[in-house]
Coordinates of C-alpha atoms (C1' of nucleotides) in Angstrom, one line a residue:
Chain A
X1209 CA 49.1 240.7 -52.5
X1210 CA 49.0 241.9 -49.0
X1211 CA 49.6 239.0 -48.1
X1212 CA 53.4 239.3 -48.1
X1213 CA 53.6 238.4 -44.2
X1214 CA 55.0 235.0 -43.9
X1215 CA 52.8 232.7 -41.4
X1216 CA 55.0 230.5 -39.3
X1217 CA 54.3 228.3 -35.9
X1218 CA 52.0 225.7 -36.4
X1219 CA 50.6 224.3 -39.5
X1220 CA 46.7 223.5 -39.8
X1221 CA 45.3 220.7 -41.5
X1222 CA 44.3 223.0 -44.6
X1223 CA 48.1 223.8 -45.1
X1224 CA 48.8 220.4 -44.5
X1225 CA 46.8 219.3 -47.1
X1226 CA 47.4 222.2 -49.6
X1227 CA 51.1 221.3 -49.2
X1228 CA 50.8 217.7 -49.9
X1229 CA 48.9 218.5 -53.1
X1230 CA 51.2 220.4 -54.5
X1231 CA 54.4 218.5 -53.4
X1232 CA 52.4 215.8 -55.6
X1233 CA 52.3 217.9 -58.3
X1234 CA 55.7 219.1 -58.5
X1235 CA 58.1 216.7 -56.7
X1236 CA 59.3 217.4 -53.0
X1237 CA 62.2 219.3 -54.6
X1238 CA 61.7 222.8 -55.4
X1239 CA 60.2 224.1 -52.4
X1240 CA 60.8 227.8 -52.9
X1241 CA 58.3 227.6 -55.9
X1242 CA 56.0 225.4 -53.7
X1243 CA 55.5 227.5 -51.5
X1244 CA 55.3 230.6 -54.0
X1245 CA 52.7 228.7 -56.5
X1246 CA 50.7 227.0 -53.7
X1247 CA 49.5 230.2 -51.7
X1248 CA 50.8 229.1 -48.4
X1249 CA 52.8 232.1 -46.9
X1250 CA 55.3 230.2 -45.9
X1251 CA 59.0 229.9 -46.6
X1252 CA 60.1 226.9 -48.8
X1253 CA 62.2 225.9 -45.8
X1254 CA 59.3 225.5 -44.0
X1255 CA 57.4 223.6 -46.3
X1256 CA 59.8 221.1 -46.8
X1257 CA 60.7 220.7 -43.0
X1258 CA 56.5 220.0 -43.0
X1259 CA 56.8 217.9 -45.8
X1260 CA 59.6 215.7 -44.4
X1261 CA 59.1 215.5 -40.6
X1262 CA 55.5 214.9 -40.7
X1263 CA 53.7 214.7 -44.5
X1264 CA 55.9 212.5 -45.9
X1265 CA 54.2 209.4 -46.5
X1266 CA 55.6 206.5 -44.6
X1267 CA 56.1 208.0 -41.2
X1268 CA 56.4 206.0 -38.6
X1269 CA 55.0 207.8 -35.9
X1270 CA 54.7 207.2 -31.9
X1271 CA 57.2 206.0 -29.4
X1272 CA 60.6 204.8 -30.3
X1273 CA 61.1 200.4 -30.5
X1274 CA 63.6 199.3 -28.0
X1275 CA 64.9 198.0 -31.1
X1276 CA 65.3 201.5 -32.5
X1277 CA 66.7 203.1 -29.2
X1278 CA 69.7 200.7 -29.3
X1279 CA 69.8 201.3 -33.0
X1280 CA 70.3 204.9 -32.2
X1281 CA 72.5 204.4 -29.5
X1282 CA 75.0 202.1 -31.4
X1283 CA 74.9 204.4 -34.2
X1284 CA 75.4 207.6 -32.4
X1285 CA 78.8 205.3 -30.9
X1286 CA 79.8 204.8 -34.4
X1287 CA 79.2 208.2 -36.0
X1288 CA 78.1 210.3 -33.5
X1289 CA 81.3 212.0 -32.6
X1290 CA 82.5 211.8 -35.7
X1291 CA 80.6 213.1 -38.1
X1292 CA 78.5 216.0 -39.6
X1293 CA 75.2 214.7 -40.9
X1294 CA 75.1 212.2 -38.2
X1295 CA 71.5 212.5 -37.4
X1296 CA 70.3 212.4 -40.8
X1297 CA 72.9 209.3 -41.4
X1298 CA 71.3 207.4 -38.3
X1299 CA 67.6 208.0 -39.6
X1300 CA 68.7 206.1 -42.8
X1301 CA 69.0 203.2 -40.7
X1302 CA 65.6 204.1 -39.5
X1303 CA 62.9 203.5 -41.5
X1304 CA 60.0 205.8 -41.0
X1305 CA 62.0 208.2 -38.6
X1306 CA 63.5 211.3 -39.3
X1307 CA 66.2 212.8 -38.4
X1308 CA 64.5 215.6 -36.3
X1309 CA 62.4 212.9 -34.3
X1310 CA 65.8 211.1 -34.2
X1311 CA 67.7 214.0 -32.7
X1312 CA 64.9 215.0 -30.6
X1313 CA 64.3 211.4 -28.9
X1314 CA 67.9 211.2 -28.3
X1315 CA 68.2 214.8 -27.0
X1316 CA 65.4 214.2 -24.4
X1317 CA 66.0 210.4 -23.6
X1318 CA 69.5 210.2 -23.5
X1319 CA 70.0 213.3 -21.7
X1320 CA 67.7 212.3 -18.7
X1321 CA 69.5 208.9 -18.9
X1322 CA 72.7 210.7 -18.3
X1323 CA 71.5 212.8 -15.5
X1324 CA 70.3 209.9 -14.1
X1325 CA 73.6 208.1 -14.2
X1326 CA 74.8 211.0 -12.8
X1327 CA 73.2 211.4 -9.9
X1328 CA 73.6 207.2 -9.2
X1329 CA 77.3 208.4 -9.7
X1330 CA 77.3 211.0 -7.2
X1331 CA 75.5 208.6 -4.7
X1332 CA 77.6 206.2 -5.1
X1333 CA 80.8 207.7 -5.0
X1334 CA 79.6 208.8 -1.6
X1335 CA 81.9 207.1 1.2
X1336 CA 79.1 204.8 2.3
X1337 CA 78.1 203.4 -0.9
X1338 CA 79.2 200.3 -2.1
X1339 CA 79.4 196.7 -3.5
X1340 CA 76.6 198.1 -6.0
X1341 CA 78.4 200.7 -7.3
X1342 CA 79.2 198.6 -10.0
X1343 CA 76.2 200.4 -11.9
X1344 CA 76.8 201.3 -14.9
X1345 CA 80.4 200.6 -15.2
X1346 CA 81.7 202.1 -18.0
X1347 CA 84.1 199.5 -17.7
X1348 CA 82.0 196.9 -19.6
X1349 CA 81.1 198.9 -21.9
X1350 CA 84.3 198.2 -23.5
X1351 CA 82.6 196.1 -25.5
X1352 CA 82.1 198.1 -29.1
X1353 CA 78.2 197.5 -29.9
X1354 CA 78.8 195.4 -32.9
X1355 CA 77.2 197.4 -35.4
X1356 CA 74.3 195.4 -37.8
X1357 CA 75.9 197.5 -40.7
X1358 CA 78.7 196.5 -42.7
X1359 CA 81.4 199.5 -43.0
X1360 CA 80.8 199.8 -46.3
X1361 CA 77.4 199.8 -46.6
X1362 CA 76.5 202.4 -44.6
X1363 CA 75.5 204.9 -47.3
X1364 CA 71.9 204.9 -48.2
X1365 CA 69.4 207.2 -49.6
X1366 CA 67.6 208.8 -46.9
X1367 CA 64.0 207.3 -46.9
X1368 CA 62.4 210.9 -47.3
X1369 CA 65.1 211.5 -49.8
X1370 CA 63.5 210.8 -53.2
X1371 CA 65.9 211.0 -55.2
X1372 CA 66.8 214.4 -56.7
X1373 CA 70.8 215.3 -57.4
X1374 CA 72.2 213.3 -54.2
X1375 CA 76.1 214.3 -55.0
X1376 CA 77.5 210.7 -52.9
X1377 CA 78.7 213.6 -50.3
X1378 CA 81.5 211.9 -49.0
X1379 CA 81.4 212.5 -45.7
X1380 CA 83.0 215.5 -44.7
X1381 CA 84.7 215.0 -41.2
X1382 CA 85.8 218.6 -40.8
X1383 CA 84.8 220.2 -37.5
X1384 CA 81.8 220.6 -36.1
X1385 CA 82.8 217.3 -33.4
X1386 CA 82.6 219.2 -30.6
X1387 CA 79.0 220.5 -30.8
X1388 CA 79.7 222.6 -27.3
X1389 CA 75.5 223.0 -26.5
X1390 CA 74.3 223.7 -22.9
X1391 CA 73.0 220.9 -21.8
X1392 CA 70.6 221.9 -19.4
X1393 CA 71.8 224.0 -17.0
X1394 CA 74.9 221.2 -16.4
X1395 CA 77.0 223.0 -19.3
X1396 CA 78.9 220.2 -20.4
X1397 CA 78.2 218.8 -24.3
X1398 CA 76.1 216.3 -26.1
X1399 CA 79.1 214.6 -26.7
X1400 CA 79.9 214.7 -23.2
X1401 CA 76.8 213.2 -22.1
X1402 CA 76.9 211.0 -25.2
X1403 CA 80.6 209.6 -24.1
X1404 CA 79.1 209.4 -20.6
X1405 CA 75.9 207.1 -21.2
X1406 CA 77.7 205.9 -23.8
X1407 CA 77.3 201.6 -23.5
X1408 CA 75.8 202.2 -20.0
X1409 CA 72.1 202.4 -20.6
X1410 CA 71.2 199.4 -23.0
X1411 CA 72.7 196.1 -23.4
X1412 CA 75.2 195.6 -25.9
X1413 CA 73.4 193.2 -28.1
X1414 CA 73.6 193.3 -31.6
X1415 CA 69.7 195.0 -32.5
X1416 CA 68.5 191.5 -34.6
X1417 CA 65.2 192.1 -33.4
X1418 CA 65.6 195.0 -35.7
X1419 CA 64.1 194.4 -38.8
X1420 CA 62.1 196.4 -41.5
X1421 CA 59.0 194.0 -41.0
X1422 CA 58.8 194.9 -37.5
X1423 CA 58.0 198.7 -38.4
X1424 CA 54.6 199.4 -37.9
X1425 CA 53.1 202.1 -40.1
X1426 CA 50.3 204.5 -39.4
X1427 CA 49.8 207.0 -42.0
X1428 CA 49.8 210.4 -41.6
X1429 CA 47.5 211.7 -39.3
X1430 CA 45.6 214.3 -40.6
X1431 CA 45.5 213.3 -44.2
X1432 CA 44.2 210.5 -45.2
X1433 CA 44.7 210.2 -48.9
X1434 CA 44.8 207.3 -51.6
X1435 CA 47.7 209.0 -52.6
X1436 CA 50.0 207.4 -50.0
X1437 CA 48.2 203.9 -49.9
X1438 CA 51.8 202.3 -51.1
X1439 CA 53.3 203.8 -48.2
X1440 CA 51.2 202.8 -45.7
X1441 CA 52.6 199.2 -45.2
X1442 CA 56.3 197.8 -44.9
X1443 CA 56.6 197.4 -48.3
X1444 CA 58.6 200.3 -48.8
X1445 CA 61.4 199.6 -46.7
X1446 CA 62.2 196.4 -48.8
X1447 CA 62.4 198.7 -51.7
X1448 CA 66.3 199.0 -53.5
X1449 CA 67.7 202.0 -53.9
X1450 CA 66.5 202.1 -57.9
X1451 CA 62.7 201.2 -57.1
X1452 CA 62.8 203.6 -54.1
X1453 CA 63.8 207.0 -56.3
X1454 CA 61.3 205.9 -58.5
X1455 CA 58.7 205.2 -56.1
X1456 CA 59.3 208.9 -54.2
X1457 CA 59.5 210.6 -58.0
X1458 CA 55.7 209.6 -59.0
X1459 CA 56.1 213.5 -60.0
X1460 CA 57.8 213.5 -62.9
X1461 CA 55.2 215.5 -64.2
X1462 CA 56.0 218.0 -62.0
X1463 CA 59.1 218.2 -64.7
X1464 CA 56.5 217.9 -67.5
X1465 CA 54.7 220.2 -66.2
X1466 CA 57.5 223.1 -66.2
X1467 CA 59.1 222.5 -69.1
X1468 CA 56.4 221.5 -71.0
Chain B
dA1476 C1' 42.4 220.3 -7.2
dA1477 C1' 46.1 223.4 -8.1
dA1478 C1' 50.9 224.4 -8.9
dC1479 C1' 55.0 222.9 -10.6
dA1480 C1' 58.2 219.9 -13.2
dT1481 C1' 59.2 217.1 -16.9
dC1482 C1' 58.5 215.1 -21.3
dA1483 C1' 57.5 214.9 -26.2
dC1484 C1' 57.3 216.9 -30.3
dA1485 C1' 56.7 220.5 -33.9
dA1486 C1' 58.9 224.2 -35.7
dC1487 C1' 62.4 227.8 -36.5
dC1488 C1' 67.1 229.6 -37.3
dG1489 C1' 71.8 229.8 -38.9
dC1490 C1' 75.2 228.1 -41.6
dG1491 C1' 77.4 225.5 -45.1
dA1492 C1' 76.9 222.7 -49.2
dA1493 C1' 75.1 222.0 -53.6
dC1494 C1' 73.1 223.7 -57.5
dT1495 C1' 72.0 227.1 -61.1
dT1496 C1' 72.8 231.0 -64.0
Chain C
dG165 C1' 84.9 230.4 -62.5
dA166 C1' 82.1 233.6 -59.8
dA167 C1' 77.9 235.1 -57.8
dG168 C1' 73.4 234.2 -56.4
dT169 C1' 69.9 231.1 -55.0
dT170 C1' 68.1 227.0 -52.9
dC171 C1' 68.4 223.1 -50.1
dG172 C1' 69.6 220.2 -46.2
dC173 C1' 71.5 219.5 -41.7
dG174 C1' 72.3 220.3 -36.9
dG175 C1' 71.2 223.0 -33.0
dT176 C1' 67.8 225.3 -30.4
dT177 C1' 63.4 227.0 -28.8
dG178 C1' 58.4 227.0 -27.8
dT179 C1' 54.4 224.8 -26.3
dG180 C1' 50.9 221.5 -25.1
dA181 C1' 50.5 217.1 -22.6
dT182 C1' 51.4 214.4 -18.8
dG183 C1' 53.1 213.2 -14.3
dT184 C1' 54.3 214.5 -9.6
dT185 C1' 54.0 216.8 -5.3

DNA sequence: AAACATCACAACCGCGAACTT
DNA sequence: GAAGTTCGCGGTTGTGATGTT
């Protein structure tokens, strides 16, 4: 008892590897009992964001792929604006990544991308600038980026999702299109920035080079544990949807375990 | 070498959806 | 079917690392 205050900010590697005990024993679904049952004094929420943006086995960790920024940025053009759930949506088409590092990349890159363009704008739109000001001419960018995803296939099983009651949400389009954020002190939106770099900052080439081989796995970085040894190589992306659940729900007797 | 700016990433919060009782 | 609980997502913030002046 005592104990009642719940810890937050960073999680040390005894947590860490508390956590990914017990999420072995009992599945990476009930978190709110995890994080009762395992000691930690942290909220269930917590646990699972630990769990899934860094524990989870099969992280791909370090700097995005070129391959992977266009992928984002083609996918952001097709269901960025659109959308709820987009980031999570996007990180399904990227093995290894979550949607947090996802959204985070794309916050950071992209927005420094824009400003940049920004600025070139305002240069160039200067009186004395000129035949180069062709620069990132939105103009050419008419060009959709062909996505590598056929329409209906888009739907997939997040790679951290292992498989508990996934209702096929369809996608719920209702509001939240407009995300109005400050955007550094500029004040215009991600949206705005997105419709801005938008086909301006890579190529438009179809991501081929895109491929689940070319992901390149390092395990999770403070635990190194048997127990993830058939995530640790690109076999996991090759998975269908059927051997995946079962893959990610080892814990069954989690199940077993509560009910007996 | 120090101060400042920027980047990269982990983590938290609020809210709505989904699930359970 | 309603109420309560839990989960998942998107947005945001905090902070250490790195680069620049």
């Amino acid at each position: 008892m005592i104990q009642d205050e719940t810890r937050k900010g960073p999680w040390t590697e005894q947590e860490d590897i508390l956590l990914n005990n017990f999420v072995h024993l009992f599945g990476d679904r009930r978190w709110d009992f995890i994080a009762k049952v395992s000691g930690l004094n942290r909220t269930g929420k917590s646990c699972r964001l630990r769990w899934v943006n860094y524990l989870h086995p099969g992280l791909k960790r370090g700097k995005m792929t070129p391959q992977e920024e266009k992928l984002v940025v083609e996918l952001h053009a097709k269901w960025g604006n659109r959308y709820d759930k987009r980031w999570s949506r996007i990180a399904r088409k990227l093995p290894g990544r979550t949607d947090n590092e996802i959204k985070n990349y794309w916050r950071t890159h992209m927005r420094k991308k824009a400003q940049e363009r920004k600025r070139a704008a305002a240069t160039m739109s200067s009186p004395s600038s000129s035949s180069s000001s062709n620069h990132s001419s939105s103009s050419n960018t008419t060009t959709m980026y062909s996505s590598p995803f056929p329409e209906g296939g888009e739907e997939q099983p997040s790679f951290y999702d292992t498989g508990g009651n996934h209702v096929a949400a369809a996608v719920a389009t209702t509001g939240k299109t407009n995300d109005l954020m400050q955007v550094g002190d500029k004040g215009y939106s991600m949206d705005d920035i997105w419709k801005d770099i938008e086909g301006t900052i890579f190529e438009p080439v179809v991501s081929e080079g895109l491929t689940q081989e070319g992901c390149n796995f390092s395990g999770p970085p403070s635990l190194v544990s048997p127990d993830w040894d058939y995530c640790t190589n690109d076999t996991l992306w090759k998975l269908d949807d059927e051997e995946e659940s079962k893959m990610f729900l080892p814990y069954d007797y989690g199940t077993a375990f509560l009910t007996g």
